[in-house]
Short mmCIF file of C-alpha atoms in Angstrom, two decimals:
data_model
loop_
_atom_site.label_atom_id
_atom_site.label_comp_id
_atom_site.label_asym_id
_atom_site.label_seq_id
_atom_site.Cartn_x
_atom_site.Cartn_y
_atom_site.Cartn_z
CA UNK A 1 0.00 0.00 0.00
CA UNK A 2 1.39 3.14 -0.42
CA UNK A 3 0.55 6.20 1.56
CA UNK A 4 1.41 10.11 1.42
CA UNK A 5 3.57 10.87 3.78
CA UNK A 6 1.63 14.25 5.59
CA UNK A 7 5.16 15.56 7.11
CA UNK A 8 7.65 15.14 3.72
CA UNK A 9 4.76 15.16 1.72
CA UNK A 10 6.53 12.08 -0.03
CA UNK A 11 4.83 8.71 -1.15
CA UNK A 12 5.87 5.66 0.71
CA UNK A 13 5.28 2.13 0.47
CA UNK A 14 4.09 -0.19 2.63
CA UNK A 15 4.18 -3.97 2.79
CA UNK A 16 3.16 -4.83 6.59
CA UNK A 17 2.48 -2.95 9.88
CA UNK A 18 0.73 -0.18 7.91
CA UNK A 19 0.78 2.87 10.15
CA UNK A 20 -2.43 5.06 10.68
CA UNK A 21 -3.80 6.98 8.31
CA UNK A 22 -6.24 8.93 6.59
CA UNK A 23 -8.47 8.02 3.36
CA UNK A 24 -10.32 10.82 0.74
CA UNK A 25 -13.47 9.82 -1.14
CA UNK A 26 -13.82 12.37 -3.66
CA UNK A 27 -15.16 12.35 -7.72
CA UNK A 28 -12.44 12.44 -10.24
CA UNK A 29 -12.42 15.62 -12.10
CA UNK A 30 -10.05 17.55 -14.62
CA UNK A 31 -6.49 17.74 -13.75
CA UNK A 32 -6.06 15.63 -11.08
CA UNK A 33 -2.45 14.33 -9.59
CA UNK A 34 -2.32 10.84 -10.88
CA UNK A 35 0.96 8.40 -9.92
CA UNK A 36 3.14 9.48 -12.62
CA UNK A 37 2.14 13.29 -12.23
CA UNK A 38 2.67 13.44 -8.37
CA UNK A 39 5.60 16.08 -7.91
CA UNK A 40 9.31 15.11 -7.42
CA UNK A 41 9.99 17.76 -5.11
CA UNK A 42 6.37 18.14 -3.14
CA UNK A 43 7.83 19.47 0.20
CA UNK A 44 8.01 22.87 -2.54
CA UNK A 45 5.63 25.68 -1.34
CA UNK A 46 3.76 25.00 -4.98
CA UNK A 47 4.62 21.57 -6.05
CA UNK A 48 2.14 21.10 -9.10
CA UNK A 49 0.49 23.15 -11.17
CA UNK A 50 -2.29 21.02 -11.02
CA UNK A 51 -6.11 21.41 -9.74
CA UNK A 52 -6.01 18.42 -8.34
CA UNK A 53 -2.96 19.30 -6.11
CA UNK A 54 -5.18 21.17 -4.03
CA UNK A 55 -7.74 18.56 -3.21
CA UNK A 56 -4.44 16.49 -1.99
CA UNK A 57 -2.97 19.22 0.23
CA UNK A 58 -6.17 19.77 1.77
CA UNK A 59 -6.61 15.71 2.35
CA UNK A 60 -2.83 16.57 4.34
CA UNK A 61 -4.28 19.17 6.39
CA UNK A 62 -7.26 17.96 7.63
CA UNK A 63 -5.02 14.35 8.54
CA UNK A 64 -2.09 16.46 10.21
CA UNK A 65 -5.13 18.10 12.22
CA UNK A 66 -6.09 14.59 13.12
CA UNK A 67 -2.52 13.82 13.95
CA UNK A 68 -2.24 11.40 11.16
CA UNK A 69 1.18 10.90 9.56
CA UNK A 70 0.18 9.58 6.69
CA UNK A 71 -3.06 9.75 4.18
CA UNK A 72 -4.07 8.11 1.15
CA UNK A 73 -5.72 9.39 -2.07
CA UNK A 74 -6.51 7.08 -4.76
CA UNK A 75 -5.70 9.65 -7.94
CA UNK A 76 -1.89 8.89 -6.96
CA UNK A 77 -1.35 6.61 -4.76
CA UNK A 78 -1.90 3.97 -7.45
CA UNK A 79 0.38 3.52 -10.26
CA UNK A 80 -2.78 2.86 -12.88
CA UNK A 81 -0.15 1.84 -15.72
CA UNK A 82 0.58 -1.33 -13.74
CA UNK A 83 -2.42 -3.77 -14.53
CA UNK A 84 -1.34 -5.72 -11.27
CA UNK A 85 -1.06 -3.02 -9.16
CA UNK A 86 -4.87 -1.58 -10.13
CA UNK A 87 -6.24 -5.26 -9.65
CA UNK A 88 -4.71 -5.66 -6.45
CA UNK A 89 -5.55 -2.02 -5.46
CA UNK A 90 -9.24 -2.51 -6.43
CA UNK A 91 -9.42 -6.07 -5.23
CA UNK A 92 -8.04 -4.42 -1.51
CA UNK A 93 -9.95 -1.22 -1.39
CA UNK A 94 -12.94 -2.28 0.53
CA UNK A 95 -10.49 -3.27 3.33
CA UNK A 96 -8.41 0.36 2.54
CA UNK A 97 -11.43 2.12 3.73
CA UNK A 98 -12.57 -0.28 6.64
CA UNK A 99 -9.18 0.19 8.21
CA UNK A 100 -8.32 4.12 7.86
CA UNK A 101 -8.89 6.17 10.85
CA UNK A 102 -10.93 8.62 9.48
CA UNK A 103 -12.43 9.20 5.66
CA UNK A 104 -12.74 12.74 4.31
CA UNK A 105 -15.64 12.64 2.35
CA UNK A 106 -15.21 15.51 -0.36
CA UNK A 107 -18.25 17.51 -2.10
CA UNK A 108 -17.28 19.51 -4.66
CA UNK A 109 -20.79 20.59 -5.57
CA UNK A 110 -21.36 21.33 -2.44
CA UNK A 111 -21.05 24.76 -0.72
CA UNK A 112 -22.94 25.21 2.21
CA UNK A 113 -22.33 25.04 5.39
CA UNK A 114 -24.45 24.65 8.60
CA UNK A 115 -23.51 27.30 11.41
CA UNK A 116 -25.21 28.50 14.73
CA UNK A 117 -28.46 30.42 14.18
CA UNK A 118 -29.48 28.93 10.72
CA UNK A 119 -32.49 29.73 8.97
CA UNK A 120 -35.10 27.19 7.76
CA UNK A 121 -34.15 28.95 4.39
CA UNK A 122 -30.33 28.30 4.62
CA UNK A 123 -31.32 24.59 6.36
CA UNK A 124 -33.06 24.06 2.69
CA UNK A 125 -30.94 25.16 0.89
CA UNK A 126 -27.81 22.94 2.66
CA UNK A 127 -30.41 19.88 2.26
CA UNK A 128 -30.98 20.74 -1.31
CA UNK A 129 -27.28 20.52 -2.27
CA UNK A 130 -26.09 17.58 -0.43
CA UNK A 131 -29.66 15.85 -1.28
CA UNK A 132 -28.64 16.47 -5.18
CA UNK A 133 -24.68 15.98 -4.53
CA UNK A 134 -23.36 14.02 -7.22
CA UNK A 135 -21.28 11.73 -5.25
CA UNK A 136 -24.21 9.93 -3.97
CA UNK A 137 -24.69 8.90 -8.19
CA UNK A 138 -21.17 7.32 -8.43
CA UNK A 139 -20.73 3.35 -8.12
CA UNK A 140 -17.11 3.52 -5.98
CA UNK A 141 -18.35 6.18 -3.32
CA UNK A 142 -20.64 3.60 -2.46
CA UNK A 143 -18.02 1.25 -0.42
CA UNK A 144 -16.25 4.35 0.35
CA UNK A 145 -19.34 5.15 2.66
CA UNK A 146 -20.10 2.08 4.49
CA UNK A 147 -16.45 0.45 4.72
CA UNK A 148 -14.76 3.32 6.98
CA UNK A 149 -15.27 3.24 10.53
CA UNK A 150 -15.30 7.29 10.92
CA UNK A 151 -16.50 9.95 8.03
CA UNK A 152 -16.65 13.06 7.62
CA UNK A 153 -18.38 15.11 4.86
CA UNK A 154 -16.50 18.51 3.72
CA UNK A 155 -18.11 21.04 1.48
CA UNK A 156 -16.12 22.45 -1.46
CA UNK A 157 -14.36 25.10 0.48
CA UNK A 158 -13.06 21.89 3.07
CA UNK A 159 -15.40 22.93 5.62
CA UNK A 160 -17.19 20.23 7.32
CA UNK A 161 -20.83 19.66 6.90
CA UNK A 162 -21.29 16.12 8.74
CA UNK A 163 -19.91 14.32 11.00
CA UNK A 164 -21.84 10.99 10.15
CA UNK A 165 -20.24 9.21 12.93
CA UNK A 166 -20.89 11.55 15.96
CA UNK A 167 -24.48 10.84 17.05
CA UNK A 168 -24.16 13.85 19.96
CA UNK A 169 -24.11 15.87 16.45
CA UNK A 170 -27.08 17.84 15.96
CA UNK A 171 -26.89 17.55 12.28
CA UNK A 172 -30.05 17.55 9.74
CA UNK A 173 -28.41 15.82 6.91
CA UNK A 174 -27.58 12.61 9.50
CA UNK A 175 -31.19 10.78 8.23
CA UNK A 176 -31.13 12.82 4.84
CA UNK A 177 -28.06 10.39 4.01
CA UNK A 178 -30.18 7.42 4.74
CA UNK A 179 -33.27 8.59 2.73
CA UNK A 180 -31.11 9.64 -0.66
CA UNK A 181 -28.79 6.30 -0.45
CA UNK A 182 -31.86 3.86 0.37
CA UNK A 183 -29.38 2.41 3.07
CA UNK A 184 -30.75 2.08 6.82
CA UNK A 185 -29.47 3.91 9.58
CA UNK A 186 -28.52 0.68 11.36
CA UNK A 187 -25.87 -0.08 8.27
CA UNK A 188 -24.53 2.88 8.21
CA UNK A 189 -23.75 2.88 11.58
CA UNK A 190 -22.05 -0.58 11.10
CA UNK A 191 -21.62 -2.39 7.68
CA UNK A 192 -19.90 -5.78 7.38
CA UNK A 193 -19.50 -7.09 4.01
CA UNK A 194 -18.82 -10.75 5.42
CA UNK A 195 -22.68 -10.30 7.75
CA UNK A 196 -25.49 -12.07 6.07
CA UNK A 197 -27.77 -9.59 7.85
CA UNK A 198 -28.84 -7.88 4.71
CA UNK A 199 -29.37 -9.84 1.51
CA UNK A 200 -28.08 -9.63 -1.60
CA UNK A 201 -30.65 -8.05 -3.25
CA UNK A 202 -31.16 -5.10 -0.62
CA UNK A 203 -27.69 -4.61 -1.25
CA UNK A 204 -28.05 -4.62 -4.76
CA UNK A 205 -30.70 -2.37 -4.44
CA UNK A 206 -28.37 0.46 -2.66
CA UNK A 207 -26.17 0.57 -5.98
CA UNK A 208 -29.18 0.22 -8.51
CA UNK A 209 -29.14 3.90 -9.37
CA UNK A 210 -25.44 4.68 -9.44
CA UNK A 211 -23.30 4.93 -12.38
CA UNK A 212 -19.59 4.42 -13.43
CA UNK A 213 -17.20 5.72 -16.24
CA UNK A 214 -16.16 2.52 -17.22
CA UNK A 215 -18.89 -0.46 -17.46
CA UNK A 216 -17.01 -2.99 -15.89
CA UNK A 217 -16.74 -0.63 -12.99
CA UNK A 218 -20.19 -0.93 -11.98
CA UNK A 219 -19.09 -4.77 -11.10
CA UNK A 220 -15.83 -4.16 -9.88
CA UNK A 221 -16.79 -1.26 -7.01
CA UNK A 222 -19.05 -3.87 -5.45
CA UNK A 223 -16.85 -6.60 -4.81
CA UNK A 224 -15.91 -5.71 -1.55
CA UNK A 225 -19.22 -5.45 -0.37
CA UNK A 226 -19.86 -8.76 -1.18
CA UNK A 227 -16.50 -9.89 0.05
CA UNK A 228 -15.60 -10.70 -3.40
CA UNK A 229 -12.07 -11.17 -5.11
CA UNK A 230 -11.50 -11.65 -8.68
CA UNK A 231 -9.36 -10.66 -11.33
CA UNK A 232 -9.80 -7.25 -13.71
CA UNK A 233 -10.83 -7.71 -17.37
CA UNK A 234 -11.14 -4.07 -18.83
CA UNK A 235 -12.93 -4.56 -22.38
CA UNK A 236 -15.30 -7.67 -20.98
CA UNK A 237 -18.27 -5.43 -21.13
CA UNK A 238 -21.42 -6.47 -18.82
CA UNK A 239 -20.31 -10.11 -18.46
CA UNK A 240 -18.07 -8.39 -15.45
CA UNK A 241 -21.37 -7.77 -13.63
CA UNK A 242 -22.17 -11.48 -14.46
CA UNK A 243 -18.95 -12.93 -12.96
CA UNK A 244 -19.41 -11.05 -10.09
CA UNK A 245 -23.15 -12.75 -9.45
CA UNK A 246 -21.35 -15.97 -10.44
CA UNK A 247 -18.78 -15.10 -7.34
CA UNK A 248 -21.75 -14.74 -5.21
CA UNK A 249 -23.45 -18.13 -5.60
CA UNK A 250 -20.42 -19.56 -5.33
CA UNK A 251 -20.12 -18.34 -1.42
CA UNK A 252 -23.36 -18.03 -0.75
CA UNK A 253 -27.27 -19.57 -0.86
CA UNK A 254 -28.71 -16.46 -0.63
CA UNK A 255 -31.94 -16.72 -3.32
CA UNK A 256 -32.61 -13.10 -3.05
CA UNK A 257 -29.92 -13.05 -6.07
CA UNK A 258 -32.41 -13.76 -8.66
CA UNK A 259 -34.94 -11.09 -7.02
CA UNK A 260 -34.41 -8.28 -9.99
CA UNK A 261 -36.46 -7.22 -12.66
CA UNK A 262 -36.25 -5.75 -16.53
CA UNK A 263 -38.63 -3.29 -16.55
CA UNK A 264 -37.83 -3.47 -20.47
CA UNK A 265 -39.29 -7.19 -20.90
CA UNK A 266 -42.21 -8.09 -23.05
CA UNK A 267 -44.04 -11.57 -22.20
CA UNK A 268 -41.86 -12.91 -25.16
CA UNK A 269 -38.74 -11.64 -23.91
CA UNK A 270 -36.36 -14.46 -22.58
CA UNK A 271 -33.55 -13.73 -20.35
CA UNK A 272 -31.45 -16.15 -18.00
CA UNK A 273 -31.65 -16.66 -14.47
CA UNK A 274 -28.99 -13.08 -13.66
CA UNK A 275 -29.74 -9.56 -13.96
CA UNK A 276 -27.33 -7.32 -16.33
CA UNK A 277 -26.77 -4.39 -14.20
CA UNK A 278 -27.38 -3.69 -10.48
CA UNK A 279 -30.24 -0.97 -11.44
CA UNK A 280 -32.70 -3.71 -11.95
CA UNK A 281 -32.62 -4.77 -8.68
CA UNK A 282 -34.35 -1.17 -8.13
#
């Protein structure tokens, strides 16, 4: 694994005793700091040029604040041009998430904040945004909300908005997370991916209307939730989905599978016994 060092501002690897750190869930978005681009001399006072530099210094901050050493962002902490490294990466990041200390959960569309003395007007409009936030429509945010033991939502300014694990938090966007994702209170307090406690439909359901760049994506960013590893095959299409259901049977007896539905279907229509994309388990 290999982490940003939040002192040198170097990346380091790590092979064993991983130390603590911090994780970002974020949307990719022009100009970000990927592996190759990450600067050679980033203890500079302006290391990159980059937009996305900023998003990574402010990921620093917020973990020096926590008195993390080290944090990890997933634009460049992953050398992408190794097809090993991405399967293993993708394969572990479930587990990345369940074991930071904290996840900074960044909203870019985002920029309200709640503050002492707010109107029902400013409550609104907070609720709107976050409500409408396009991170809740992406496939990998998904794992990156239930897997990490403490989150913490940041508008676009880094100003927190939610502290999703502090219940003594007066916060009106605490059940507002529950109603837009579809996922219960009770698993967002505590989400296992090994529990049988919620099927694999309902789980299903919870990614049904998210969306990813790449098709086979919309597989891959679910394996950890059902505990799944298998290997990458960019340019397999929807059978990735498919081999991920197949993964499923194979450790489990869990019927619910086959509870999904193509709205499309005529009587005529014949289909097998798997659905093609998480949405229709809607």
């Amino acid at each position: 694994m290999r982490l940003i060092n939040t002192e040198a501002l170097a990346l380091e690897e790590f092979y064993g005793d991983i130390p603590p750190y911090a994780i970002l869930s974020h949307r990719w978005e022009s100009e970000e700091v990927t592996f190759k681009d990450y600067p050679t001399q980033p203890d500079s006072e302006n290391p990159s040029p980059m937009k996305g530099w900023k998003k990574i210094r402010h990921c620093i901050d917020q973990a020096q604040k926590y008195g993390l050493g080290y944090c990890w962002v997933d634009t460049c902490c992953i050398d992408k041009s190794s097809s090993a490294e991405l399967t293993e990466a993708i394969n572990s990041m479930y587990a990345w998430y369940r074991d930071s200390s904290v996840c900074y959960i960044y909203m870019t569309d985002v920029d309200a904040i709640i503050h002492p003395g707010q109107d029902a007007h400013g409550r609104e409009y907070l609720e709107e945004q976050f409500r409408s936030s396009q991170w809740f429509q992406r496939g990998w945010t998904l794992q990156e909300l239930l897997a990490p033991r403490k989150r913490v939502f940041y508008n676009n300014l880094w100003k927190p908005i939610l502290d999703l694990d502090n219940p003594s938090q007066l916060n009106p966007l605490r059940s507002l997370v529950s109603k837009v994702t579809g996922i219960p209170h009770e698993a967002l307090a505590e989400f296992d991916s090994r529990s049988v406690e919620y099927s694999v439909a309902t789980k299903m359901s919870w990614a049904s209307k998210r969306k990813t760049t790449r098709i086979e994506d919309i597989a891959y960013c679910l394996m950890g939730l059902f505990d799944i590893n298998m290997p990458l095959l960019y340019g397999e299409g929807h059978k990735a989905f498919l081999r991920l259901q197949h993964e499923t049977i194979r450790k489990s007896n869990d019927h619910s599978i086959f509870c999904w539905r193509d709205q499309s279907a005529t009587f005529s229509t014949h289909r097998g016994l798997l659905a093609r994309s998480p949405s229709e388990f809607d």
